[in-house]
Structure formats: C-alpha cells, structure tokens
mmCIF file of C-alpha atoms and ligand atoms in Angstrom:
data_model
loop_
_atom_site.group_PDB
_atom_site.id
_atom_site.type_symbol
_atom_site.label_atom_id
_atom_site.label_comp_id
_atom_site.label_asym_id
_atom_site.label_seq_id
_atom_site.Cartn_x
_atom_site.Cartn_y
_atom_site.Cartn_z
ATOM 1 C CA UNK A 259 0.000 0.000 0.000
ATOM 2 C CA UNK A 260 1.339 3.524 -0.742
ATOM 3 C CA UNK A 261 1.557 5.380 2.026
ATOM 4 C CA UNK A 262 5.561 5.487 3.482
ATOM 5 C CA UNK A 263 7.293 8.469 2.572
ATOM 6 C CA UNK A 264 10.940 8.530 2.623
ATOM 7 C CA UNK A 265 12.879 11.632 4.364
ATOM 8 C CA UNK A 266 15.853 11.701 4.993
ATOM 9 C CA UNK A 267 16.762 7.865 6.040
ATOM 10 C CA UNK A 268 13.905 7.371 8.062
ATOM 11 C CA UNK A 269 10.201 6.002 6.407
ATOM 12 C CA UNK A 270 7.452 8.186 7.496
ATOM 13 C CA UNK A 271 3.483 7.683 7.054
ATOM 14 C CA UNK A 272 1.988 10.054 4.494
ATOM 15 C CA UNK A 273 -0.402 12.139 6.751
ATOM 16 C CA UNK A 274 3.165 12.895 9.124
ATOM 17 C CA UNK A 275 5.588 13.337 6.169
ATOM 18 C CA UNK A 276 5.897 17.054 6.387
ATOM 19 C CA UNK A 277 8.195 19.739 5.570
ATOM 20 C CA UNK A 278 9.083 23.122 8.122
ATOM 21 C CA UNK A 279 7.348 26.361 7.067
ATOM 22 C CA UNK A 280 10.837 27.805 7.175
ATOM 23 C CA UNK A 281 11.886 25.564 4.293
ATOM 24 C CA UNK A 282 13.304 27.524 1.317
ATOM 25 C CA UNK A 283 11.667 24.932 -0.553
ATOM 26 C CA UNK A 284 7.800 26.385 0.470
ATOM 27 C CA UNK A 285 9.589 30.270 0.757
ATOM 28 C CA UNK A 286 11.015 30.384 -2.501
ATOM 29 C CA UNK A 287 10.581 27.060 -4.416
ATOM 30 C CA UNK A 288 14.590 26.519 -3.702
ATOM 31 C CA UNK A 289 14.725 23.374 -4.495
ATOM 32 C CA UNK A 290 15.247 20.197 -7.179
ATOM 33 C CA UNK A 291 13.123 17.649 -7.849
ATOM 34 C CA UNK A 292 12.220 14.592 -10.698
ATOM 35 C CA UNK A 293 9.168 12.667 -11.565
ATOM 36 C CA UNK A 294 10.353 9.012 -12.860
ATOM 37 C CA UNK A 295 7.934 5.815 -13.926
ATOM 38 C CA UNK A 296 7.828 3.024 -11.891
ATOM 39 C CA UNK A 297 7.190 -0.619 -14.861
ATOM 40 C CA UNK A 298 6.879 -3.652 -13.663
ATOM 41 C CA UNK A 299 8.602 -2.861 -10.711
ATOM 42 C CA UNK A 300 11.384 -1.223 -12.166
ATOM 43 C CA UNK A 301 12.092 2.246 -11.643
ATOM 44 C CA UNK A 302 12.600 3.385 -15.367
ATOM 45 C CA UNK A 303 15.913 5.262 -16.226
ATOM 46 C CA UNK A 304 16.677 5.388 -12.588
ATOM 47 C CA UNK A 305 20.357 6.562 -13.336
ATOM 48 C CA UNK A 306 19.735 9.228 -15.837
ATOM 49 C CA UNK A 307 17.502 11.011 -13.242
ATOM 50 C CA UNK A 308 19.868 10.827 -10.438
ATOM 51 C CA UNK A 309 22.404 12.251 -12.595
ATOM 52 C CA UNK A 310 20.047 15.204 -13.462
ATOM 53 C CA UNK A 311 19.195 15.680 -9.971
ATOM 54 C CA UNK A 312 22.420 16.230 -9.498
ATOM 55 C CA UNK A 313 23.492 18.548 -11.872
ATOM 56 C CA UNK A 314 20.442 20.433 -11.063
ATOM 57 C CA UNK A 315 21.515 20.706 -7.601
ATOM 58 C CA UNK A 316 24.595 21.582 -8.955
ATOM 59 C CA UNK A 317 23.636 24.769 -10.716
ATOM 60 C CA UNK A 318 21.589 26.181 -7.553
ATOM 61 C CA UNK A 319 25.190 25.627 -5.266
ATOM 62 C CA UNK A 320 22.445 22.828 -3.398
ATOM 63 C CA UNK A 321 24.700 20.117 -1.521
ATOM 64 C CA UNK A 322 22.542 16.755 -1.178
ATOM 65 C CA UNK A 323 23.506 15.031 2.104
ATOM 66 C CA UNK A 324 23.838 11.560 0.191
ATOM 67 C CA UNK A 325 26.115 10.076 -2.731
ATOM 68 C CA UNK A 326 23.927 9.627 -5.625
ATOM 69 C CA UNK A 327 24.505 5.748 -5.480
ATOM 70 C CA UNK A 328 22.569 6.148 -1.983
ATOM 71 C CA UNK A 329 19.629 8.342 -3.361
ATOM 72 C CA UNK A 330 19.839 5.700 -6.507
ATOM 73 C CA UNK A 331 18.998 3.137 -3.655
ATOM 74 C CA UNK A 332 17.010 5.038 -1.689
ATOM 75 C CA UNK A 333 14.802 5.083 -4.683
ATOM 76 C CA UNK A 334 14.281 1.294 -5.341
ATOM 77 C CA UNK A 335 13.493 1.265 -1.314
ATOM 78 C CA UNK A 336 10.684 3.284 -1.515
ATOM 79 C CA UNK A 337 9.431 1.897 -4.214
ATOM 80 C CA UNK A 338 9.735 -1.676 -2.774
ATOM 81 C CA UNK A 339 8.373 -0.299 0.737
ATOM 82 C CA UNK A 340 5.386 0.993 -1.089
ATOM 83 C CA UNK A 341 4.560 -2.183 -3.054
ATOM 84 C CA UNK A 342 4.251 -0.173 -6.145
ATOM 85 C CA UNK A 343 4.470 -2.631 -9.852
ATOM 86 C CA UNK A 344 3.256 0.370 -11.990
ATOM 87 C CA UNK A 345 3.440 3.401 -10.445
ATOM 88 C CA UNK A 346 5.273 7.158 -10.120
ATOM 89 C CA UNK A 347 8.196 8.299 -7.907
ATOM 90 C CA UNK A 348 8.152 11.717 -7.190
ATOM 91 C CA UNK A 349 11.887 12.926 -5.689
ATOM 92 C CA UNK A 350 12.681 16.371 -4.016
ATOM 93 C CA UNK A 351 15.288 17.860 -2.573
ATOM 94 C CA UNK A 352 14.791 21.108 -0.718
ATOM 95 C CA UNK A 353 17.061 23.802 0.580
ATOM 96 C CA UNK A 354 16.645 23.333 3.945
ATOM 97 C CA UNK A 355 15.034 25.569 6.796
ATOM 98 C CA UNK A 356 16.602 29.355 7.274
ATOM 99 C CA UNK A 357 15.745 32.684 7.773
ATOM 100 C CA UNK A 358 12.855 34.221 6.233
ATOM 101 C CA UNK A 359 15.913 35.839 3.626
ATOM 102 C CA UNK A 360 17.439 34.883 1.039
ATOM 103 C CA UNK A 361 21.044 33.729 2.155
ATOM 104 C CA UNK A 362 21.915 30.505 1.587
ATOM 105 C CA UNK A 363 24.139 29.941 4.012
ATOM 106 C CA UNK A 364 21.857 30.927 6.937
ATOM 107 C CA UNK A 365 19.942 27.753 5.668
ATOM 108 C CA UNK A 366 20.228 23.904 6.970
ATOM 109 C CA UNK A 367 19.201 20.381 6.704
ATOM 110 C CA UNK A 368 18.130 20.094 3.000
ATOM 111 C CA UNK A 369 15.234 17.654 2.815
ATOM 112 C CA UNK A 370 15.477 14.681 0.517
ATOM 113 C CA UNK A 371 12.198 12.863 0.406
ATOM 114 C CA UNK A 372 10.779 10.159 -1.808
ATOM 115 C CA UNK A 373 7.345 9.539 -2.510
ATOM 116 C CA UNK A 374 6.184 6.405 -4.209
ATOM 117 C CA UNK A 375 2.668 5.998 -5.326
ATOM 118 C CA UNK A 376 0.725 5.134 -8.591
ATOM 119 C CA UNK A 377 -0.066 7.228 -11.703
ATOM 120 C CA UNK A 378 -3.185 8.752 -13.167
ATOM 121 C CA UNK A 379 -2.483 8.916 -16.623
ATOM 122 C CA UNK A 380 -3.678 10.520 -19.606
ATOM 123 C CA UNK A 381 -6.855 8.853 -21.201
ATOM 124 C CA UNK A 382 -6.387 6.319 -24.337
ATOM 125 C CA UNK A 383 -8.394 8.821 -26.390
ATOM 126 C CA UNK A 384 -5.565 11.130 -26.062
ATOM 127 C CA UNK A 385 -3.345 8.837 -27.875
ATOM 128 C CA UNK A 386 -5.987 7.402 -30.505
ATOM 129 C CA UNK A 387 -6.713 11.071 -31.832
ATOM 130 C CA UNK A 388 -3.972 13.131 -30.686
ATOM 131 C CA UNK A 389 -3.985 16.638 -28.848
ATOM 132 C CA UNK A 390 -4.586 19.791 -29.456
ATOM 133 C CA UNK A 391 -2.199 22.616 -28.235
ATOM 134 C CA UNK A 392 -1.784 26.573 -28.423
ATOM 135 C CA UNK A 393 1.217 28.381 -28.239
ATOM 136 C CA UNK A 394 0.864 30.373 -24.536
ATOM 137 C CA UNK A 395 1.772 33.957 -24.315
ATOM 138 C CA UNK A 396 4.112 33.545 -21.649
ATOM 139 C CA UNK A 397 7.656 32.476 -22.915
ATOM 140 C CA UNK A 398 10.173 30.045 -21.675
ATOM 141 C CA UNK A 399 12.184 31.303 -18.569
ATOM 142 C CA UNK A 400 15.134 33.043 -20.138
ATOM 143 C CA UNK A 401 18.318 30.965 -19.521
ATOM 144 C CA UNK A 402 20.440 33.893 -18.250
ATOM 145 C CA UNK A 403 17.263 33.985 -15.303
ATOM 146 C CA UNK A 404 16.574 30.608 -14.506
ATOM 147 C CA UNK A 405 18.003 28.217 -16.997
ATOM 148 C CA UNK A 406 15.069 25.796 -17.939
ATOM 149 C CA UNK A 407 17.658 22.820 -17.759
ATOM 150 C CA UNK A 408 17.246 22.713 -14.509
ATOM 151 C CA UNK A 409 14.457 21.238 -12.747
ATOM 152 C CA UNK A 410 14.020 23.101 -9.862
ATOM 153 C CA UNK A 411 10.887 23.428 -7.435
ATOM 154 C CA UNK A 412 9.867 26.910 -9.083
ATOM 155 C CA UNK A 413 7.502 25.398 -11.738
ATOM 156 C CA UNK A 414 5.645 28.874 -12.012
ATOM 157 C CA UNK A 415 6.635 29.635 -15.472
ATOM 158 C CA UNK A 416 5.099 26.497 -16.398
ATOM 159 C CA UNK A 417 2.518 26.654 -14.766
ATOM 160 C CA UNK A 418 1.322 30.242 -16.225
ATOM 161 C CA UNK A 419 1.646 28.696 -19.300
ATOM 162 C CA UNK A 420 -1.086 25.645 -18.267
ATOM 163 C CA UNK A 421 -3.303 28.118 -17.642
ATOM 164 C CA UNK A 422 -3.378 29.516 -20.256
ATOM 165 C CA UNK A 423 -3.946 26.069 -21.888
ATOM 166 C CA UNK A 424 -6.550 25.516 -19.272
ATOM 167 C CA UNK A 425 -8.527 28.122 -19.690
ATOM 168 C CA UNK A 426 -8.580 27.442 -23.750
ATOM 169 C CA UNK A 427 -9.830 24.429 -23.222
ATOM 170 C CA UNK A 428 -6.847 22.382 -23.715
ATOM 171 C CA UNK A 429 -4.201 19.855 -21.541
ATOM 172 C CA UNK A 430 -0.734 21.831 -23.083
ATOM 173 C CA UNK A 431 0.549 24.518 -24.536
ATOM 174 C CA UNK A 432 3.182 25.190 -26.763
ATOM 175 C CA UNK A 433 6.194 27.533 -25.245
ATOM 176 C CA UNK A 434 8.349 29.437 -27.203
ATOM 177 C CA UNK A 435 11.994 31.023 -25.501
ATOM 178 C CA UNK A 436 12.740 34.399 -25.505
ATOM 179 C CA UNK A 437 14.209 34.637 -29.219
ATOM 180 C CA UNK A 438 10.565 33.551 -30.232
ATOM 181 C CA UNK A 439 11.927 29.986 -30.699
ATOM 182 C CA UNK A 440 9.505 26.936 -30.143
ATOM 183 C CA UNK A 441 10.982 25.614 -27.075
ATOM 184 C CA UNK A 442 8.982 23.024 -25.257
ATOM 185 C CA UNK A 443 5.402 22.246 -23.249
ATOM 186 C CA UNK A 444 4.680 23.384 -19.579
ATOM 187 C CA UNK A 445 5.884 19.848 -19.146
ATOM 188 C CA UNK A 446 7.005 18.146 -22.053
ATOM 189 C CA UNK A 447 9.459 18.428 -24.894
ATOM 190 C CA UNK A 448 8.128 18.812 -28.552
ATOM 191 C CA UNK A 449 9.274 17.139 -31.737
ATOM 192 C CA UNK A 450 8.529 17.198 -35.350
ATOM 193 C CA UNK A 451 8.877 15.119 -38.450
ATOM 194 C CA UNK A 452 9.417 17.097 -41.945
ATOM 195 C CA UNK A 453 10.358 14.844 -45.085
ATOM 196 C CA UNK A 454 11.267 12.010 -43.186
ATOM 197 C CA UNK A 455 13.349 13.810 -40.527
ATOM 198 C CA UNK A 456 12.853 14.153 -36.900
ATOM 199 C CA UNK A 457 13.337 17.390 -35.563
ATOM 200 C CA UNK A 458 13.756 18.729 -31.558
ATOM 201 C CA UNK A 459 14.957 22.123 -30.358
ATOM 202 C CA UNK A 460 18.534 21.728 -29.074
ATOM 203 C CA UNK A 461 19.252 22.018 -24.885
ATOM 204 C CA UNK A 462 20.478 25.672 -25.668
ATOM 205 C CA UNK A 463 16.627 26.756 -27.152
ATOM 206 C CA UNK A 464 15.551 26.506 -23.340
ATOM 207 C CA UNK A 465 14.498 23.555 -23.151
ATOM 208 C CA UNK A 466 14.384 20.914 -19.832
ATOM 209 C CA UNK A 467 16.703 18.076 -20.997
ATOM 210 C CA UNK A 468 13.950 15.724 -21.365
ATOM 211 C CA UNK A 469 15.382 12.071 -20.403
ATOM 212 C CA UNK A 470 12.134 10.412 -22.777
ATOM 213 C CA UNK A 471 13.391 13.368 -25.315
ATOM 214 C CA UNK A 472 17.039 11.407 -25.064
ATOM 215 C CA UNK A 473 15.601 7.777 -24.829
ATOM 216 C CA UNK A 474 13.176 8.674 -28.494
ATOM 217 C CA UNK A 475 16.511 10.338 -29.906
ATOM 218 C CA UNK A 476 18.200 7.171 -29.282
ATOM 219 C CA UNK A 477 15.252 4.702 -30.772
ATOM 220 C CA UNK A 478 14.974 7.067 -33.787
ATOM 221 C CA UNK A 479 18.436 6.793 -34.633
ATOM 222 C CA UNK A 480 18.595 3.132 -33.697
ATOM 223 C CA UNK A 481 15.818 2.826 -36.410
ATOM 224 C CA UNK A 482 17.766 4.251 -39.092
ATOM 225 C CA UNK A 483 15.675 7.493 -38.687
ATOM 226 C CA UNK A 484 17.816 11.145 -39.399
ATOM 227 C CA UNK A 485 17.547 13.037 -35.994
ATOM 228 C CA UNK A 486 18.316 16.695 -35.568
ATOM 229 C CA UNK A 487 18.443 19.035 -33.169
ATOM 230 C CA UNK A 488 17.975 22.109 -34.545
ATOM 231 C CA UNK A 489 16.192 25.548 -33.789
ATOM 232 C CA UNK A 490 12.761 25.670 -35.163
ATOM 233 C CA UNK A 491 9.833 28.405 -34.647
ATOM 234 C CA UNK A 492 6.109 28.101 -34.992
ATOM 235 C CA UNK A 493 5.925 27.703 -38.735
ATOM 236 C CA UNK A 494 8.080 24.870 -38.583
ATOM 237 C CA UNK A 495 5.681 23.478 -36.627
ATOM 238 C CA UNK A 496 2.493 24.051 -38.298
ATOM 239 C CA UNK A 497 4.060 22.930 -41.793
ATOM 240 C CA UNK A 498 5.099 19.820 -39.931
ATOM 241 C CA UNK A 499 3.778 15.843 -41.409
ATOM 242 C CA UNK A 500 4.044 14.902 -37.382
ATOM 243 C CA UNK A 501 4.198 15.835 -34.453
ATOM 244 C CA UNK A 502 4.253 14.562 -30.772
ATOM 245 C CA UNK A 503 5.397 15.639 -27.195
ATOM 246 C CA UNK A 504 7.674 12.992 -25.011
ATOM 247 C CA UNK A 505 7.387 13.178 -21.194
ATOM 248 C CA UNK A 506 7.414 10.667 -18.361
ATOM 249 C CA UNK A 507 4.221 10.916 -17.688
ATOM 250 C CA UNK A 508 2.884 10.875 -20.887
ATOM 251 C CA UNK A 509 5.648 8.796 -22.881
ATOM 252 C CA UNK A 510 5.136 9.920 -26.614
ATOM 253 C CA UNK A 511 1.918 11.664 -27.204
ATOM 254 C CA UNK A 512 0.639 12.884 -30.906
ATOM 255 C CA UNK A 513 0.073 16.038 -31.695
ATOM 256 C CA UNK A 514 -2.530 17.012 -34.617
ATOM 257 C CA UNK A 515 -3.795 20.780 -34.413
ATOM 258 C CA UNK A 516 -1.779 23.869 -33.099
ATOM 259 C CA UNK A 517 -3.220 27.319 -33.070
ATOM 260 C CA UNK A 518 -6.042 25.724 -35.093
ATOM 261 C CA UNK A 519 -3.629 24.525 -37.726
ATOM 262 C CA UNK A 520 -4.082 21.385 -38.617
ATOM 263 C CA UNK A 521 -0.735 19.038 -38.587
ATOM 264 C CA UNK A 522 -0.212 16.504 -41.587
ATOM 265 C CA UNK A 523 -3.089 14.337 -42.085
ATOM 266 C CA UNK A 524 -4.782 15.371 -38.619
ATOM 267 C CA UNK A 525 -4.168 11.950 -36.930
ATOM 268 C CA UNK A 526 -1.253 10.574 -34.965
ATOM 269 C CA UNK A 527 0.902 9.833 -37.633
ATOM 270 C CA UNK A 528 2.616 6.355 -38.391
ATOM 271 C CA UNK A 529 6.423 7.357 -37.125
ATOM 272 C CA UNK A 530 5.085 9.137 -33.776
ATOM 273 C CA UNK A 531 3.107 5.588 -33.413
ATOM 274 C CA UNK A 532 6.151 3.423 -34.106
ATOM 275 C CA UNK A 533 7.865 5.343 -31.408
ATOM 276 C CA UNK A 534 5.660 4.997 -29.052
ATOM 277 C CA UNK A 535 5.008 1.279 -29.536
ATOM 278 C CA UNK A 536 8.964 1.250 -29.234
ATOM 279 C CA UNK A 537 9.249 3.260 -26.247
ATOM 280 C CA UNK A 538 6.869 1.254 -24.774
ATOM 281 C CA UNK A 539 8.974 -1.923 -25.237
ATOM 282 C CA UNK A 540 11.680 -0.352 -23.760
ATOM 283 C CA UNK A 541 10.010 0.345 -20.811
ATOM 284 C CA UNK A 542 8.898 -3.356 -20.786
ATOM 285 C CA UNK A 543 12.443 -4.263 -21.066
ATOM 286 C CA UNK A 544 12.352 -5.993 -24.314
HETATM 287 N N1 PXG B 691 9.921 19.724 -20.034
HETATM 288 C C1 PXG B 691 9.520 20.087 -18.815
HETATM 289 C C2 PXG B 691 9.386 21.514 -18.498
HETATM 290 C C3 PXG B 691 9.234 19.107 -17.858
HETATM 291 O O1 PXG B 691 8.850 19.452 -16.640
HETATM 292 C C4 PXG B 691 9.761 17.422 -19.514
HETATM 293 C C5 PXG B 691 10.043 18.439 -20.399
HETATM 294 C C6 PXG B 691 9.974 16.003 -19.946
HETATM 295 O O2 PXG B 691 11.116 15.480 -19.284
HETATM 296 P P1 PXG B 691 11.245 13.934 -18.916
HETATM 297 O O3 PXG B 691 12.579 13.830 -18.296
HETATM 298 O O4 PXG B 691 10.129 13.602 -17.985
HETATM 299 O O5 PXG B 691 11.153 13.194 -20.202
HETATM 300 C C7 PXG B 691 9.350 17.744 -18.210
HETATM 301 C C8 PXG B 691 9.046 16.660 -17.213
HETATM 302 C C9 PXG B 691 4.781 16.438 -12.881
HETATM 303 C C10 PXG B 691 5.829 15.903 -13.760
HETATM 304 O O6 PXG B 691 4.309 15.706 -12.026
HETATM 305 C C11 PXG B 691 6.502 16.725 -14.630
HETATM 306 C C12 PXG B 691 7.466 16.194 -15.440
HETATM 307 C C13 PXG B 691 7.749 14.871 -15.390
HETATM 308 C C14 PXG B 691 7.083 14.049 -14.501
HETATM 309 C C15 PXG B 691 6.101 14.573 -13.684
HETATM 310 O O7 PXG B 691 4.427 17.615 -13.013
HETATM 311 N N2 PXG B 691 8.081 17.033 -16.286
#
C-alpha cells in the first residue's frame, strides 16, 4: 500500500511526512526535484535522473547530504516499501530551513524525500486522436534567469503557461523562448517530423533536458531514422507531417492541431506511433 514516505533515512506515514514552514523549498521554491515511472517494478531510467538531480543541484550551489549511489537506492526502497508494480516516484530535494531571507548559508538540513505511489495517466483517447495545443503567451524562462535545464521546485513559469492552456480548453501549450523559438510544453518536450526527418529544439533553445526526449533520440536513430536538433519556430511546426510531445508521464503523445492549424493528415501519424510502440517496449524491457 502507498503510504511510506521517505525523508531523509527514516520512512514516514503520508499524513506525518511534512516539511518546516521555514523551508526555502515552500519560501522560494529553492529546491530540485524529478518525476520518474515506476514498470513492472522497475524504476525506469533510474540513473539518468539521479544524474540530473544532481546537476540540477549543482547549478543552484544545493549540496545533497547523500552520494547519488545512496539516493539511486534510496529510490528502489521506496518503491519496494510501497509495493508499487506500476506506479510514479516523485523525488525532491529542498534547501533546507533558514531565515525568512534569502542567504543561503543561513539555511540547513536540506530535505530529501521520496514519494512512491501510482499514476493517473492521460486517457487512451488522447493517444488514438492526438492533442490539441496553443502556443501560450508567456515564454520560456530566459536561460540567463533561470536556466530551464534545470528542474528546480519553481515550476511557475510552467505553470502560467497551463493556464493559459486551461482556460482554452486544452491539456498543453506550446512555449516558445525568448528569441521567439519553439521551445517546449509546460511539461514536455516537442518534436517534429518534416520529409522524413525528426526534428527537436537543441538544450540551448531553453528547453528541460527531457530524459524520454534522449531515450526517443536514441530509438529514432537506432531505427535508421535522421535526428536533428535544430532551432525551429512556430511555422516549422504548423508545416510539420508529425508531431508529438515525449514526457514521463505521458511517454510519446501525438500532436494534430496547433493554433487551429491542422498538422499533416490530422491523426497521430505512423512514425510518432512506431515510437511509441517502441518506447513502450523499452520500458517493458524488451
Ligand atoms: N519539459 C519540462 C518543463 C518538464 O517538466 C519534460 C520536459 C519532460 O522530461 P522527462 O525527463 O520527464 O522526459 C518535463 C518533465 C509532474 C511531472 O508531475 C513533470 C514532469 C515529469 C514528470 C512529472 O508535473 N516534467
């Protein structure tokens, strides 16, 4: 049953697990966290997101208490504890407690805590006729701000964005970075397919690092497929035969009408559905 959450060593019931209102984490979303899939009882990419935890943690000068191997283990723990076969891990790693300033170093005891529990994901229909986006008004964090390859706890630019989404009646939106580049979704990357050839905006567009963006980079090519990264802007995208979004939660996702433009043939196209019937085995471990 779901229900222990790790922090910090110890296992805690849900309703106690609980963070201090001091926590830079709640003050100013100072923090790093990652959202991996849980198949078949194996945490999925477990590595890759340690390492971008790290490197996130990195680029906000945050020290985690705990060698990545331990966090790596930590991980599979929680998951075992939990009982979960199909399921979602969610792992954060907060400043600390401090003063109600700024300073860093008046901060202490960075919470790491683990949460293991199962997935609501998106409905079939989704993937039998595809989504609908619009680009959102609100761009991409600019990388000299708050560089976008790191996941950090301040999800607000994203979030602005799903409202926008929201309130247009649809589950993403399209953002472009602050050269009017297409960068990514509130929380998902974006790729195309033009004359055979898959296109993604490169790290530097501001873009998260997607680690499904990586793992469909490496399938494509493994197929034989041409894979670029390359900037691209709207009309790149509305001229496109295919496109689809890759994410954990929602693996690889078709894409048929942006800004009311309809893309290829309006359907999920066949190489976004080979993909995804690929990325699937790979998550099966065939
Ligand atoms: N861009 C952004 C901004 C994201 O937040 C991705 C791309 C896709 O990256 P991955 O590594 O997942 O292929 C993300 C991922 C959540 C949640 O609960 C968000 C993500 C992943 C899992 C859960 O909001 N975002």
């Amino acid at each position: 049953m779901p229900g222990k959450v790790y922090m910090n060593g110890d296992f805690v019931a849900k309703e106690q697990a609980a963070v201090s209102v001091y926590d830079h984490g709640l003050l100013y979303g100072d923090g790093v966290f990652e959202g991996i899939r849980v198949y078949g009882g194996n945490v999925f990419l477990l590595q890759e997101h340690v390492t971008r935890l790290y490197e996130s943690a990195l680029a906000i000068r945050l020290e985690i208490p705990i060698a990545p191997e331990a966090m790596a283990r930590a991980v599979e723990e929680t998951v075992a504890a939990n009982g979960i076969e199909d399921g979602y891990v969610r792992l954060v790693v907060t400043r600390g407690s401090g003063t109600l300033g700024l300073d860093i170093r008046r901060t202490s005891d960075p919470q790491v805590i683990i949460i293991a529990d199962t997935i609501s994901l998106y409905p079939a229909e989704y993937y039998e006729q595809g989504l609908e986006l619009i680009t959102a008004s609100t761009i991409r964090n600019h990388p000299s701000a708050l560089n976008p390859r790191i996941k950090s706890l301040n999800y607000l630019n994203n979030i602005l964005a799903k409202i926008e989404a929201t309130d247009q009646g649809k589950i993403e939106a399209l953002m472009l970075n602050h050269k009017g580049e297409v960068s990514e979704c509130t929380g998902d990357n974006i790729f195309i397919l033009k004359r055979g050839v898959l296109k993604t905006p490169p790290p530097d567009a501001g873009i998260l690092e997607g680690i499904t963006r990586d793992a469909v980079i490496r399938l494509a090519a493994q197929e034989g497929m041409t894979v670029e990264q390359v900037p691209l802007v709207r009309h790149d995208v509305y001229i496109a035969d295919e496109c689809f979004l890759t994410g954990t939660a929602a693996e690889v996702i078709p894409v048929v009408k942006v800004d009311g433009r309809v893309i290829g043939d309006g359907v999920p196209g066949p190489i976004t559905r080979r993909l995804l019937e690929l990325f699937q085995q790979l998550t099966r471990g065939d």
